[in-house]
Tab-separated table of C-alpha atoms and ligand atoms in Angstrom:
chain	number	residue	atom	x	y	z
A	1	MET	CA	17.881	3.995	38.287
A	2	GLY	CA	15.719	5.097	41.208
A	3	PHE	CA	12.711	3.362	42.775
A	4	TYR	CA	10.256	5.766	41.071
A	5	SER	CA	11.692	5.173	37.565
A	6	LYS	CA	11.977	1.426	37.956
A	7	TYR	CA	8.782	0.492	39.787
A	8	VAL	CA	6.303	3.380	39.675
A	9	LEU	CA	6.831	5.132	36.327
A	10	PRO	CA	6.320	2.077	34.045
A	11	THR	CA	2.938	1.300	35.655
A	12	LEU	CA	1.903	4.965	35.568
A	13	THR	CA	2.992	5.255	31.923
A	14	ASP	CA	1.001	2.175	30.948
A	15	LEU	CA	-2.086	3.441	32.789
A	16	ALA	CA	-1.889	6.965	31.375
A	17	MET	CA	-1.226	5.787	27.816
A	18	ARG	CA	-4.181	3.358	27.937
A	19	SER	CA	-6.530	6.357	27.923
A	20	HIS	CA	-9.430	5.713	25.549
A	21	THR	CA	-9.040	9.228	24.113
A	22	LEU	CA	-5.737	8.161	22.507
A	23	ARG	CA	-7.121	5.043	20.836
A	24	PRO	CA	-8.680	6.640	17.734
A	25	GLU	CA	-5.392	8.430	16.948
A	26	ARG	CA	-3.435	5.197	17.387
A	27	ALA	CA	-5.858	3.277	15.162
A	28	ARG	CA	-5.871	5.968	12.477
A	29	TRP	CA	-2.116	6.247	12.014
A	30	VAL	CA	-0.497	3.013	13.207
A	31	SER	CA	-2.716	0.983	10.881
A	32	LEU	CA	-0.966	2.647	7.890
A	33	ALA	CA	2.379	0.943	8.609
A	34	LYS	CA	3.587	-1.707	6.174
A	35	GLY	CA	6.375	-4.209	5.660
A	36	ALA	CA	9.306	-4.219	8.073
A	37	VAL	CA	8.332	-1.638	10.691
A	38	LEU	CA	10.331	-0.066	13.502
A	39	GLU	CA	8.344	1.355	16.404
A	40	ILE	CA	10.294	3.888	18.443
A	41	GLY	CA	9.446	3.995	22.154
A	42	VAL	CA	7.056	1.065	21.953
A	43	GLY	CA	6.459	1.395	25.701
A	44	SER	CA	3.955	-1.134	27.050
A	45	GLY	CA	2.954	-2.178	23.517
A	46	LEU	CA	-0.378	-0.369	23.242
A	47	ASN	CA	-0.005	0.068	19.476
A	48	LEU	CA	0.504	-3.641	18.820
A	49	PRO	CA	-3.201	-4.413	18.198
A	50	MET	CA	-3.418	-1.458	15.778
A	51	TYR	CA	-1.013	-2.852	13.148
A	52	GLY	CA	-2.652	-4.246	10.039
A	53	ARG	CA	-2.064	-7.327	7.906
A	54	ASP	CA	0.553	-5.587	5.774
A	55	VAL	CA	3.105	-5.673	8.592
A	56	ARG	CA	5.648	-8.421	8.068
A	57	LYS	CA	7.895	-7.795	11.030
A	58	LEU	CA	7.986	-5.300	13.875
A	59	TYR	CA	11.144	-4.094	15.591
A	60	ALA	CA	9.896	-2.793	18.943
A	61	LEU	CA	12.459	-0.436	20.451
A	62	ASP	CA	12.419	1.105	23.920
A	63	PRO	CA	15.169	1.704	26.511
A	64	SER	CA	12.878	0.678	29.397
A	65	GLU	CA	13.157	-3.035	30.183
A	66	GLU	CA	10.226	-2.665	32.592
A	67	LEU	CA	7.898	-1.342	29.858
A	68	LEU	CA	9.157	-3.936	27.383
A	69	GLN	CA	8.163	-6.663	29.825
A	70	ILE	CA	4.563	-5.457	29.665
A	71	ALA	CA	4.809	-5.144	25.859
A	72	ARG	CA	6.055	-8.748	25.555
A	73	SER	CA	2.795	-10.086	26.972
A	74	ARG	CA	0.817	-7.990	24.447
A	75	ALA	CA	3.067	-9.176	21.580
A	76	ALA	CA	2.084	-12.800	22.170
A	77	ARG	CA	-1.204	-12.090	20.329
A	78	ALA	CA	0.417	-10.388	17.308
A	79	ALA	CA	0.015	-11.947	13.853
A	80	PHE	CA	3.558	-10.863	12.824
A	81	SER	CA	6.945	-11.471	14.368
A	82	VAL	CA	8.092	-8.947	16.967
A	83	GLU	CA	11.735	-8.376	17.856
A	84	PHE	CA	12.336	-6.291	20.973
A	85	LEU	CA	15.290	-3.925	21.072
A	86	CYS	CA	16.048	-2.574	24.535
A	87	ARG	CA	17.943	0.477	23.289
A	88	PRO	CA	17.484	4.244	22.954
A	89	ALA	CA	16.417	5.761	19.626
A	90	GLU	CA	19.619	7.798	19.487
A	91	ALA	CA	21.500	4.534	18.690
A	92	ILE	CA	19.221	2.193	16.738
A	93	PRO	CA	20.845	-1.237	16.351
A	94	LEU	CA	19.665	-1.789	12.763
A	95	ALA	CA	21.407	-1.493	9.392
A	96	HIS	CA	21.059	1.490	7.029
A	97	GLY	CA	17.901	1.336	4.896
A	98	SER	CA	16.578	-1.788	6.604
A	99	VAL	CA	12.994	-0.768	7.459
A	100	ASP	CA	10.008	0.336	5.379
A	101	ASP	CA	8.210	2.440	7.967
A	102	VAL	CA	9.013	3.964	11.351
A	103	VAL	CA	6.194	4.605	13.838
A	104	THR	CA	6.392	6.909	16.831
A	105	THR	CA	3.506	7.835	19.145
A	106	TRP	CA	3.862	10.156	22.158
A	107	THR	CA	7.605	9.468	22.276
A	108	LEU	CA	9.567	12.327	20.652
A	109	CYS	CA	8.548	14.429	23.672
A	110	THR	CA	10.559	12.126	25.948
A	111	ILE	CA	13.664	11.192	23.962
A	112	PRO	CA	16.616	13.143	25.435
A	113	ASP	CA	18.056	14.036	21.997
A	114	PRO	CA	15.136	14.034	19.514
A	115	VAL	CA	17.266	15.316	16.625
A	116	ALA	CA	19.811	12.507	16.969
A	117	ALA	CA	16.888	10.074	17.207
A	118	LEU	CA	15.199	11.438	14.055
A	119	GLN	CA	18.475	11.236	12.169
A	120	GLU	CA	18.832	7.627	13.262
A	121	MET	CA	15.282	6.971	12.036
A	122	ARG	CA	16.244	8.408	8.642
A	123	ARG	CA	19.360	6.263	8.563
A	124	VAL	CA	17.490	2.987	9.097
A	125	LEU	CA	14.599	3.852	6.771
A	126	ARG	CA	14.880	2.729	3.173
A	127	PRO	CA	14.990	5.687	0.754
A	128	GLU	CA	11.441	7.064	0.534
A	129	GLY	CA	10.400	5.005	3.542
A	130	ARG	CA	7.892	6.688	5.852
A	131	LEU	CA	7.873	8.119	9.322
A	132	ILE	CA	4.370	7.866	10.821
A	133	PHE	CA	3.925	10.009	13.903
A	134	VAL	CA	1.408	10.990	16.556
A	135	GLU	CA	3.082	13.395	18.961
A	136	HIS	CA	2.087	16.145	21.340
A	137	GLY	CA	4.093	19.348	21.484
A	138	ARG	CA	4.367	23.094	21.251
A	139	SER	CA	1.065	24.892	20.853
A	140	PRO	CA	0.634	27.741	18.336
A	141	ASP	CA	-1.143	29.792	21.057
A	142	LEU	CA	1.113	32.121	22.990
A	143	ALA	CA	-0.819	31.822	26.255
A	144	VAL	CA	-0.621	28.019	26.097
A	145	VAL	CA	3.078	28.044	25.160
A	146	ARG	CA	3.795	30.160	28.218
A	147	TRP	CA	2.273	27.437	30.370
A	148	GLN	CA	4.093	24.727	28.443
A	149	ASP	CA	7.418	26.484	29.030
A	150	ARG	CA	6.615	27.066	32.718
A	151	LEU	CA	5.438	23.532	33.407
A	152	THR	CA	8.032	21.540	31.448
A	153	PRO	CA	10.894	21.651	34.025
A	154	LEU	CA	8.639	20.089	36.689
A	155	TRP	CA	6.596	17.942	34.319
A	156	ARG	CA	9.629	16.214	32.837
A	157	ARG	CA	10.732	15.156	36.320
A	158	VAL	CA	7.470	13.393	37.121
A	159	ALA	CA	6.568	12.244	33.607
A	160	GLY	CA	9.681	10.291	32.649
A	161	GLY	CA	11.424	13.118	30.780
A	162	CYS	CA	8.394	14.338	28.778
A	163	HIS	CA	8.685	17.884	27.356
A	164	LEU	CA	5.434	19.730	26.709
A	165	ASN	CA	6.952	22.396	24.476
A	166	ARG	CA	8.850	20.677	21.668
A	167	PRO	CA	8.166	22.082	18.165
A	168	MET	CA	7.517	18.716	16.516
A	169	ARG	CA	6.963	19.931	12.976
A	170	VAL	CA	10.232	21.889	13.023
A	171	LEU	CA	12.164	18.982	14.510
A	172	ILE	CA	10.850	16.548	11.905
A	173	GLU	CA	11.420	18.854	8.934
A	174	GLU	CA	14.819	20.076	10.038
A	175	SER	CA	15.937	16.477	10.521
A	176	GLY	CA	15.551	16.111	6.756
A	177	PHE	CA	12.133	14.465	6.466
A	178	ARG	CA	9.699	15.676	3.820
A	179	LEU	CA	6.222	16.033	5.279
A	180	GLU	CA	3.504	14.206	3.327
A	181	ARG	CA	0.699	15.152	5.678
A	182	ILE	CA	0.389	16.813	9.053
A	183	ASP	CA	-2.747	17.409	11.113
A	184	THR	CA	-2.563	19.557	14.216
A	185	GLY	CA	-5.007	20.484	16.944
A	186	TYR	CA	-6.007	19.995	20.552
A	187	MET	CA	-7.354	16.762	21.926
A	188	LYS	CA	-9.707	16.711	24.890
A	189	GLY	CA	-7.894	17.648	28.084
A	190	PRO	CA	-5.630	20.418	29.457
A	191	LYS	CA	-4.271	22.468	26.557
A	192	PRO	CA	-0.565	22.419	27.547
A	193	MET	CA	-0.587	18.592	27.334
A	194	THR	CA	-2.840	17.986	24.359
A	195	PHE	CA	-1.685	19.870	21.277
A	196	LEU	CA	-1.139	17.078	18.719
A	197	TYR	CA	0.972	16.757	15.598
A	198	GLU	CA	-0.034	13.689	13.599
A	199	GLY	CA	0.930	12.639	10.130
A	200	SER	CA	3.543	11.074	7.921
A	201	ALA	CA	6.829	12.153	6.395
A	202	GLN	CA	9.151	10.648	3.845
A	203	ALA	CA	12.859	9.995	4.171
A	204	PRO	CA	14.195	11.412	0.901
A	205	ARG	CA	17.322	10.299	-0.858
A	206	PRO	CA	20.248	10.591	-0.178
A	207	ALA	CA	20.864	8.826	3.138
A	208	PRO	CA	21.140	11.058	6.246
A	209	SER	CA	24.719	10.912	7.390
A	210	GLN	CA	26.185	12.472	4.243
A	211	GLY	CA	27.138	16.012	5.066
A	212	ARG	CA	23.861	17.147	6.676
A	213	SER	CA	24.391	19.418	9.640
A	214	ARG	CA	22.339	19.192	12.836
A	215	PRO	CA	19.246	21.352	12.937
A	216	THR	CA	19.182	24.197	15.411
A	217	ALA	CA	15.486	24.159	16.348
A	218	GLY	CA	14.593	24.363	20.052
A	219	ARG	CA	14.589	21.071	21.926
B	301	SAM	C1	4.741	8.476	26.982
B	301	SAM	S1	5.535	6.978	26.659
B	301	SAM	C2	4.749	6.471	25.132
B	301	SAM	C3	4.801	4.986	24.922
B	301	SAM	C4	4.173	4.501	23.611
B	301	SAM	N1	4.817	5.064	22.454
B	301	SAM	C5	2.682	4.756	23.560
B	301	SAM	O1	2.219	5.410	22.628
B	301	SAM	O2	1.993	4.261	24.459
B	301	SAM	C6	7.159	7.497	26.119
B	301	SAM	C7	8.060	6.334	25.757
B	301	SAM	O3	9.316	6.846	25.309
B	301	SAM	C8	10.298	5.930	25.741
B	301	SAM	N2	11.639	6.560	25.657
B	301	SAM	C9	12.272	7.332	26.569
B	301	SAM	N3	13.508	7.638	26.148
B	301	SAM	C10	13.660	7.066	24.936
B	301	SAM	C11	14.729	7.007	24.001
B	301	SAM	N4	15.900	7.623	24.212
B	301	SAM	N5	14.541	6.301	22.878
B	301	SAM	C12	13.356	5.678	22.620
B	301	SAM	N6	12.305	5.688	23.474
B	301	SAM	C13	12.458	6.375	24.619
B	301	SAM	C14	9.858	5.596	27.150
B	301	SAM	O4	10.510	4.471	27.682
B	301	SAM	C15	8.362	5.395	26.922
B	301	SAM	O5	8.083	4.087	26.547
């Protein structure tokens, strides 16, 4: 791992993700999580204060040890137990059907293989458990998509692997989740970076690994 990824990127990520414009979205969706919860790409732990009293235990997964170190200090104030998992979402170290809800915020854009990650999320969710997501991604506007496609090769190099142009709804649905609710629209800020997909989706029965082929949607 290079100097930029190890020393600069974690601090930049924490600073950028602390933006007050993201807080209402975090509060609105993260507060819905219940029971044993897995947060994917917990980063510097900015969602930790948003979890409500119905959370019994939080598994906080992220492959960046540097970001997890910042998250650990924030977890000290949590009213529930937090177990940190320094692993990628493509290989979640939890048993089948072991969590009630999975939460992901501004993370599917960065995961190298989002389909493998979503299938892992389905595997660890109990049947009819929920995926709660707040993600940015591919805009419905052609002019904006052109910019998203143009900017992504450079953007992902400076922004820790973030893709601006992932079709989040397609990825979630084609990974076998059943959407319960999805809200889309631009936040304040430059349009290529701010088209949001927020909502929840259910992991239907049967469990994921049984004969389901990989979706083909763009990644
Ligand atoms: C833009 S940050 C968002 C952090 C946090 N979710 C938030 O809302 O503040 C993207 C996060 O994705 C994490 N990430 C990158 N690759 C990942 C992977 N393969 N599995 C899980 N998380 C990953 C990064 O380490 C980083 O914490």
